Amino acid sequence: MLSATPSGPNCKNPTLVTANDFFFSGLNLPSNTSNILGAGFTPVGINQVPGLNTLGISVARVDLTPNGAFPPHIHPRATEIVTVLEGSLQVGFVTSNPANKHFTKTLQKGDVFVTPIGLVHYAYNVGKGNTAALVAWNSHDFGGVTLLPKAIFGANPDISSDYLARTFFLDKKIVEELQAKF
Amino acid sequence: MLSATPSGPNCKNPTLVTANDFFFSGLNLPSNTSNILGAGFTPVGINQVPGLNTLGISVARVDLTPNGAFPPHIHPRATEIVTVLEGSLQVGFVTSNPANKHFTKTLQKGDVFVTPIGLVHYAYNVGKGNTAALVAWNSHDFGGVTLLPKAIFGANPDISSDYLARTFFLDKKIVEELQAKF
Amino acid sequence: MLSATPSGPNCKNPTLVTANDFFFSGLNLPSNTSNILGAGFTPVGINQVPGLNTLGISVARVDLTPNGAFPPHIHPRATEIVTVLEGSLQVGFVTSNPANKHFTKTLQKGDVFVTPIGLVHYAYNVGKGNTAALVAWNSHDFGGVTLLPKAIFGANPDISSDYLARTFFLDKKIVEELQAKF
Amino acid sequence: MLSATPSGPNCKNPTLVTANDFFFSGLNLPSNTSNILGAGFTPVGINQVPGLNTLGISVARVDLTPNGAFPPHIHPRATEIVTVLEGSLQVGFVTSNPANKHFTKTLQKGDVFVTPIGLVHYAYNVGKGNTAALVAWNSHDFGGVTLLPKAIFGANPDISSDYLARTFFLDKKIVEELQAKF
Amino acid sequence: MLSATPSGPNCKNPTLVTANDFFFSGLNLPSNTSNILGAGFTPVGINQVPGLNTLGISVARVDLTPNGAFPPHIHPRATEIVTVLEGSLQVGFVTSNPANKHFTKTLQKGDVFVTPIGLVHYAYNVGKGNTAALVAWNSHDFGGVTLLPKAIFGANPDISSDYLARTFFLDKKIVEELQAKF
Amino acid sequence: MLSATPSGPNCKNPTLVTANDFFFSGLNLPSNTSNILGAGFTPVGINQVPGLNTLGISVARVDLTPNGAFPPHIHPRATEIVTVLEGSLQVGFVTSNPANKHFTKTLQKGDVFVTPIGLVHYAYNVGKGNTAALVAWNSHDFGGVTLLPKAIFGANPDISSDYLARTFFLDKKIVEELQAKF
């Protein structure tokens, strides 16, 4: 969807707005986890619910198969609050430089965890069954998301492998193999 | 809790912060609905999770017995997004003057509904079983809440019954009976 | 007026702007109070003064006949400051739950009273003569207004009378009579 | 008053707040105009009404004797809206560089004029009688005020007269005479 | 450039954006100082770098010949931070009324000075050689600029010379000569 | 420095503020590049210049030896604008998911490049000599910084190597070697 103005998509004509513009159905159903990371995601943001435009909140259902993982990522414009619906879930975030302090918890059903805006965080299903959780962000489209492995090793076009090798202390050959995987 | 500064409670010493400051447990358990409205509420905001300070988001679990109801109310500083976990739930909000347009839906498990910041809204269990829902707001303590029947007829001290009778087109006697109930 | 963008109506071409876009005339004249509540209102906001677009302030003149009243209402996006020009005026506001504390004053000519953003408040002419006041809000169209009796009992379509009876502790019949009046 | 925090003075203990914290009396009385410019000013901001803290609005009464003038000034953090209560008043503002467009009106009783935040503006009593006006700003202390003649020629310590002569195209001697007057 | 929306110029189609939209070349070259004040200015803001739209920062190179001066001015929407690249530079700002306190420094190569948003400030080459500096503002077009001598004495149309004479304590004749120079 | 309030460090007593609170000296000198990455950094933010408190801007000088590099990093609360003072510098940023578009330029003396708030970006000296640049951010302490290699592989305590191996498609042994290096 194209943002036509600096403050977001144009508004719908108010006389045409209905209750359906504030409604979404289906978060009781598991998200599709048929991918290499075993991680499913059903977003409920401005693209699904037009009435959220400018309102500064969105939710999503996330599902993880056993050993499923969301890669380390950042929401540059939103704080995240996750509530586990079923299964168990290791979550954590890392504070900014120079502390790089790692806060982590293994959550069970009914547990809640907060990740402050802009920090590297992750989620990993360390249990034996599937995990489902409801996540909320204070942005109308979860504030964008930067998946770090992909942004770093899967950028398009590639970031220089010399540079990545130098700053990740990896062999250039390993960097190039990584880039080929993304 | 006393807000010591215009921007909220003072910050915890960062070196003493732990993962527990971002954690809450127990949203899998029903809230206490033993009250006249059959409405239970378990908040997860700044008072329960200190790490939410300034982060602009909070959640809560709400429960309603059959015929249970949350009175018409307003969150002056937060948009609300509700996801039904079980049961069914009639929700609605009314736009501001002069339209006073009423948007409403009866939600089932997995349905989501948004109420924009500052508008009168409500929730009513119109089903035969209990209803549970997870609610999120973009404020670190759901933006305060003005329960309208109580703010109008249960203010302390009372608002003049002459005035309320005049503006609600009610007999003064009925107003005074109402005030006595709150 | 239709808001075409999320941040408000589009801007006028700057080369066509004149001093008249920042000007309004006539606040020395009483507003029209020929209505059931004896309450008159002359707004000076973005619809009257296009130059106010995005500037975050507006004013109005209000007039009340003896026993005239503005119903309990809320400005979701603006703080209000009222200055009495003539007559006397009882004003008040109620804080949010759980305190529901009622702050009230009876104002005379030259008195000023502030109602914080988002709170239920009211104005009632308890004097023997007409009352006039100048009101200012920190929003370019007084932040919208939710007139509570009308939003609750005069929503379009109606909110369920079963629900309103339950949450206002009123007989369903009285609720339906009220709804018929709005 | 000392601002103890970056967001302003600390908050009063909420349990000690009364209606008087939102109240001011006396705007029906003329301000004191016994000064060289014949300009009086009675502010109603955070210093007079503690309840305005963080609320983002303030008002004042201004009075001008015939030929009385408020010097060109700027409110760096507030838009201004003036309503004339009696007399006549020439007002104007100048847009920023490079246009430097001058918008002006001579207002009569009941007229309203808006000056956008941050612009040079002025007020001058061009009538034969006294002028009174009510002014509102969207800041809790009218956003500070920079009186330009004083800030430029009356700064403490003085700005270099060589510099001022050079940039105002004035003789250095005239600049120094001006500085002596402030 | 015409601002089409209240939040600024419309966005470029994201699929057409390139690295050049975030790029500018040439700040190593002196700005043109061939003017009466010996003051050159090469801006790098939203008009030069479209990718700055909404991002809230801009820079510029400024150059001053010996005795060159930027007139007293105000950025209504931006704080300024200047770093001297070569030469020496007297800078200063004046706080708002009633203090009108003048903070000033004579900077050398490698020195940095901050002027808070909205305050009168200036820069004057008091050295024997040319001065160059890099300036940054937290606004995508340095927050507009009000050059005070021009806004006051060069407004279009003129501000009344009677008024300016009265508030600057200058002879009306001198005011009119000044107005003729701008 | 400990932030005592949610909006930052407390304010200095205004009567004790001097021009030195807005001043910093020494950006003409190279930063210390004696480290494994050949990257030097001299910040000028709120810790160096107390007067920047709340003002939303800061600068720094950065230096890179040949082949020197700043690792991929994110400023969660600030846009960055870099101006090259000498040498050449490859810079780039990557947009958020799903595009992961890489924008890059090799800058020469006098070139300017912008990195939008919250995005992964980097700087690499691809020239034969030293590189120096002046950087500005619209935050009073460059908005914190998350150095990604360190936040991911050098968090304290470690993030699970199983998890990192899984999401970076690396052998667990390589992950553990990496963690040992940080």
JSON list of N, CA, C and O in Angstrom, two decimals, chain E residues 85-108:
[
{"chain": "E", "resi": 85, "resn": "LEU", "atom": "N", "xyz": [34.55, 25.10, 11.17]},
{"chain": "E", "resi": 85, "resn": "LEU", "atom": "CA", "xyz": [35.50, 24.35, 10.33]},
{"chain": "E", "resi": 85, "resn": "LEU", "atom": "C", "xyz": [36.81, 25.12, 10.16]},
{"chain": "E", "resi": 85, "resn": "LEU", "atom": "O", "xyz": [37.89, 24.54, 10.11]},
{"chain": "E", "resi": 86, "resn": "GLU", "atom": "N", "xyz": [36.69, 26.45, 10.04]},
{"chain": "E", "resi": 86, "resn": "GLU", "atom": "CA", "xyz": [37.90, 27.26, 9.96]},
{"chain": "E", "resi": 86, "resn": "GLU", "atom": "C", "xyz": [37.56, 28.69, 10.32]},
{"chain": "E", "resi": 86, "resn": "GLU", "atom": "O", "xyz": [36.41, 29.12, 10.21]},
{"chain": "E", "resi": 87, "resn": "GLY", "atom": "N", "xyz": [38.59, 29.45, 10.78]},
{"chain": "E", "resi": 87, "resn": "GLY", "atom": "CA", "xyz": [38.36, 30.84, 11.17]},
{"chain": "E", "resi": 87, "resn": "GLY", "atom": "C", "xyz": [37.82, 30.92, 12.58]},
{"chain": "E", "resi": 87, "resn": "GLY", "atom": "O", "xyz": [37.79, 29.94, 13.32]},
{"chain": "E", "resi": 88, "resn": "SER", "atom": "N", "xyz": [37.38, 32.13, 12.95]},
{"chain": "E", "resi": 88, "resn": "SER", "atom": "CA", "xyz": [36.80, 32.31, 14.27]},
{"chain": "E", "resi": 88, "resn": "SER", "atom": "C", "xyz": [35.43, 32.96, 14.11]},
{"chain": "E", "resi": 88, "resn": "SER", "atom": "O", "xyz": [35.15, 33.61, 13.11]},
{"chain": "E", "resi": 89, "resn": "LEU", "atom": "N", "xyz": [34.59, 32.79, 15.12]},
{"chain": "E", "resi": 89, "resn": "LEU", "atom": "CA", "xyz": [33.19, 33.16, 14.97]},
{"chain": "E", "resi": 89, "resn": "LEU", "atom": "C", "xyz": [32.61, 33.52, 16.33]},
{"chain": "E", "resi": 89, "resn": "LEU", "atom": "O", "xyz": [32.59, 32.71, 17.25]},
{"chain": "E", "resi": 90, "resn": "GLN", "atom": "N", "xyz": [32.11, 34.76, 16.42]},
{"chain": "E", "resi": 90, "resn": "GLN", "atom": "CA", "xyz": [31.38, 35.10, 17.64]},
{"chain": "E", "resi": 90, "resn": "GLN", "atom": "C", "xyz": [29.92, 34.70, 17.47]},
{"chain": "E", "resi": 90, "resn": "GLN", "atom": "O", "xyz": [29.28, 35.05, 16.48]},
{"chain": "E", "resi": 91, "resn": "VAL", "atom": "N", "xyz": [29.43, 33.94, 18.43]},
{"chain": "E", "resi": 91, "resn": "VAL", "atom": "CA", "xyz": [28.03, 33.52, 18.38]},
{"chain": "E", "resi": 91, "resn": "VAL", "atom": "C", "xyz": [27.39, 33.85, 19.71]},
{"chain": "E", "resi": 91, "resn": "VAL", "atom": "O", "xyz": [28.07, 34.03, 20.72]},
{"chain": "E", "resi": 92, "resn": "GLY", "atom": "N", "xyz": [26.05, 33.95, 19.71]},
{"chain": "E", "resi": 92, "resn": "GLY", "atom": "CA", "xyz": [25.35, 34.23, 20.96]},
{"chain": "E", "resi": 92, "resn": "GLY", "atom": "C", "xyz": [23.86, 34.08, 20.79]},
{"chain": "E", "resi": 92, "resn": "GLY", "atom": "O", "xyz": [23.35, 34.06, 19.67]},
{"chain": "E", "resi": 93, "resn": "PHE", "atom": "N", "xyz": [23.19, 33.92, 21.92]},
{"chain": "E", "resi": 93, "resn": "PHE", "atom": "CA", "xyz": [21.72, 33.94, 21.90]},
{"chain": "E", "resi": 93, "resn": "PHE", "atom": "C", "xyz": [21.23, 34.66, 23.15]},
{"chain": "E", "resi": 93, "resn": "PHE", "atom": "O", "xyz": [21.98, 34.85, 24.11]},
{"chain": "E", "resi": 94, "resn": "VAL", "atom": "N", "xyz": [19.97, 35.08, 23.10]},
{"chain": "E", "resi": 94, "resn": "VAL", "atom": "CA", "xyz": [19.38, 35.84, 24.20]},
{"chain": "E", "resi": 94, "resn": "VAL", "atom": "C", "xyz": [18.14, 35.09, 24.67]},
{"chain": "E", "resi": 94, "resn": "VAL", "atom": "O", "xyz": [17.30, 34.70, 23.86]},
{"chain": "E", "resi": 95, "resn": "THR", "atom": "N", "xyz": [18.02, 34.88, 25.97]},
{"chain": "E", "resi": 95, "resn": "THR", "atom": "CA", "xyz": [16.85, 34.16, 26.49]},
{"chain": "E", "resi": 95, "resn": "THR", "atom": "C", "xyz": [15.61, 35.04, 26.45]},
{"chain": "E", "resi": 95, "resn": "THR", "atom": "O", "xyz": [15.69, 36.25, 26.22]},
{"chain": "E", "resi": 96, "resn": "SER", "atom": "N", "xyz": [14.48, 34.43, 26.72]},
{"chain": "E", "resi": 96, "resn": "SER", "atom": "CA", "xyz": [13.22, 35.16, 26.57]},
{"chain": "E", "resi": 96, "resn": "SER", "atom": "C", "xyz": [13.00, 36.11, 27.74]},
{"chain": "E", "resi": 96, "resn": "SER", "atom": "O", "xyz": [13.76, 36.12, 28.71]},
{"chain": "E", "resi": 97, "resn": "ASN", "atom": "N", "xyz": [11.99, 36.94, 27.62]},
{"chain": "E", "resi": 97, "resn": "ASN", "atom": "CA", "xyz": [11.62, 37.92, 28.62]},
{"chain": "E", "resi": 97, "resn": "ASN", "atom": "C", "xyz": [11.18, 37.21, 29.92]},
{"chain": "E", "resi": 97, "resn": "ASN", "atom": "O", "xyz": [10.57, 36.14, 29.83]},
{"chain": "E", "resi": 98, "resn": "PRO", "atom": "N", "xyz": [11.43, 37.71, 31.10]},
{"chain": "E", "resi": 98, "resn": "PRO", "atom": "CA", "xyz": [12.02, 39.02, 31.36]},
{"chain": "E", "resi": 98, "resn": "PRO", "atom": "C", "xyz": [13.54, 39.00, 31.52]},
{"chain": "E", "resi": 98, "resn": "PRO", "atom": "O", "xyz": [14.12, 40.06, 31.67]},
{"chain": "E", "resi": 99, "resn": "ALA", "atom": "N", "xyz": [14.20, 37.81, 31.45]},
{"chain": "E", "resi": 99, "resn": "ALA", "atom": "CA", "xyz": [15.64, 37.79, 31.73]},
{"chain": "E", "resi": 99, "resn": "ALA", "atom": "C", "xyz": [16.45, 38.46, 30.62]},
{"chain": "E", "resi": 99, "resn": "ALA", "atom": "O", "xyz": [17.36, 39.23, 30.88]},
{"chain": "E", "resi": 100, "resn": "ASN", "atom": "N", "xyz": [16.13, 38.13, 29.35]},
{"chain": "E", "resi": 100, "resn": "ASN", "atom": "CA", "xyz": [16.90, 38.67, 28.23]},
{"chain": "E", "resi": 100, "resn": "ASN", "atom": "C", "xyz": [18.40, 38.48, 28.45]},
{"chain": "E", "resi": 100, "resn": "ASN", "atom": "O", "xyz": [19.21, 39.36, 28.16]},
{"chain": "E", "resi": 101, "resn": "LYS", "atom": "N", "xyz": [18.76, 37.31, 28.96]},
{"chain": "E", "resi": 101, "resn": "LYS", "atom": "CA", "xyz": [20.16, 37.03, 29.28]},
{"chain": "E", "resi": 101, "resn": "LYS", "atom": "C", "xyz": [20.91, 36.67, 27.99]},
{"chain": "E", "resi": 101, "resn": "LYS", "atom": "O", "xyz": [20.42, 35.88, 27.20]},
{"chain": "E", "resi": 102, "resn": "HIS", "atom": "N", "xyz": [22.08, 37.24, 27.84]},
{"chain": "E", "resi": 102, "resn": "HIS", "atom": "CA", "xyz": [22.86, 37.09, 26.61]},
{"chain": "E", "resi": 102, "resn": "HIS", "atom": "C", "xyz": [24.00, 36.09, 26.86]},
{"chain": "E", "resi": 102, "resn": "HIS", "atom": "O", "xyz": [24.89, 36.36, 27.67]},
{"chain": "E", "resi": 103, "resn": "PHE", "atom": "N", "xyz": [23.96, 34.93, 26.18]},
{"chain": "E", "resi": 103, "resn": "PHE", "atom": "CA", "xyz": [25.03, 33.93, 26.26]},
{"chain": "E", "resi": 103, "resn": "PHE", "atom": "C", "xyz": [25.87, 34.04, 25.00]},
{"chain": "E", "resi": 103, "resn": "PHE", "atom": "O", "xyz": [25.33, 33.95, 23.89]},
{"chain": "E", "resi": 104, "resn": "THR", "atom": "N", "xyz": [27.19, 34.19, 25.14]},
{"chain": "E", "resi": 104, "resn": "THR", "atom": "CA", "xyz": [28.01, 34.37, 23.94]},
{"chain": "E", "resi": 104, "resn": "THR", "atom": "C", "xyz": [29.37, 33.71, 24.10]},
{"chain": "E", "resi": 104, "resn": "THR", "atom": "O", "xyz": [29.88, 33.55, 25.23]},
{"chain": "E", "resi": 105, "resn": "LYS", "atom": "N", "xyz": [29.94, 33.32, 22.98]},
{"chain": "E", "resi": 105, "resn": "LYS", "atom": "CA", "xyz": [31.26, 32.70, 22.92]},
{"chain": "E", "resi": 105, "resn": "LYS", "atom": "C", "xyz": [31.92, 33.13, 21.61]},
{"chain": "E", "resi": 105, "resn": "LYS", "atom": "O", "xyz": [31.22, 33.31, 20.60]},
{"chain": "E", "resi": 106, "resn": "THR", "atom": "N", "xyz": [33.24, 33.26, 21.63]},
{"chain": "E", "resi": 106, "resn": "THR", "atom": "CA", "xyz": [33.96, 33.41, 20.37]},
{"chain": "E", "resi": 106, "resn": "THR", "atom": "C", "xyz": [34.61, 32.06, 20.07]},
{"chain": "E", "resi": 106, "resn": "THR", "atom": "O", "xyz": [35.47, 31.59, 20.82]},
{"chain": "E", "resi": 107, "resn": "LEU", "atom": "N", "xyz": [34.13, 31.44, 19.01]},
{"chain": "E", "resi": 107, "resn": "LEU", "atom": "CA", "xyz": [34.52, 30.08, 18.67]},
{"chain": "E", "resi": 107, "resn": "LEU", "atom": "C", "xyz": [35.74, 30.05, 17.76]},
{"chain": "E", "resi": 107, "resn": "LEU", "atom": "O", "xyz": [35.91, 30.93, 16.91]},
{"chain": "E", "resi": 108, "resn": "GLN", "atom": "N", "xyz": [36.56, 29.00, 17.95]},
{"chain": "E", "resi": 108, "resn": "GLN", "atom": "CA", "xyz": [37.67, 28.72, 17.03]},
{"chain": "E", "resi": 108, "resn": "GLN", "atom": "C", "xyz": [37.41, 27.39, 16.33]},
{"chain": "E", "resi": 108, "resn": "GLN", "atom": "O", "xyz": [36.46, 26.68, 16.67]}
]
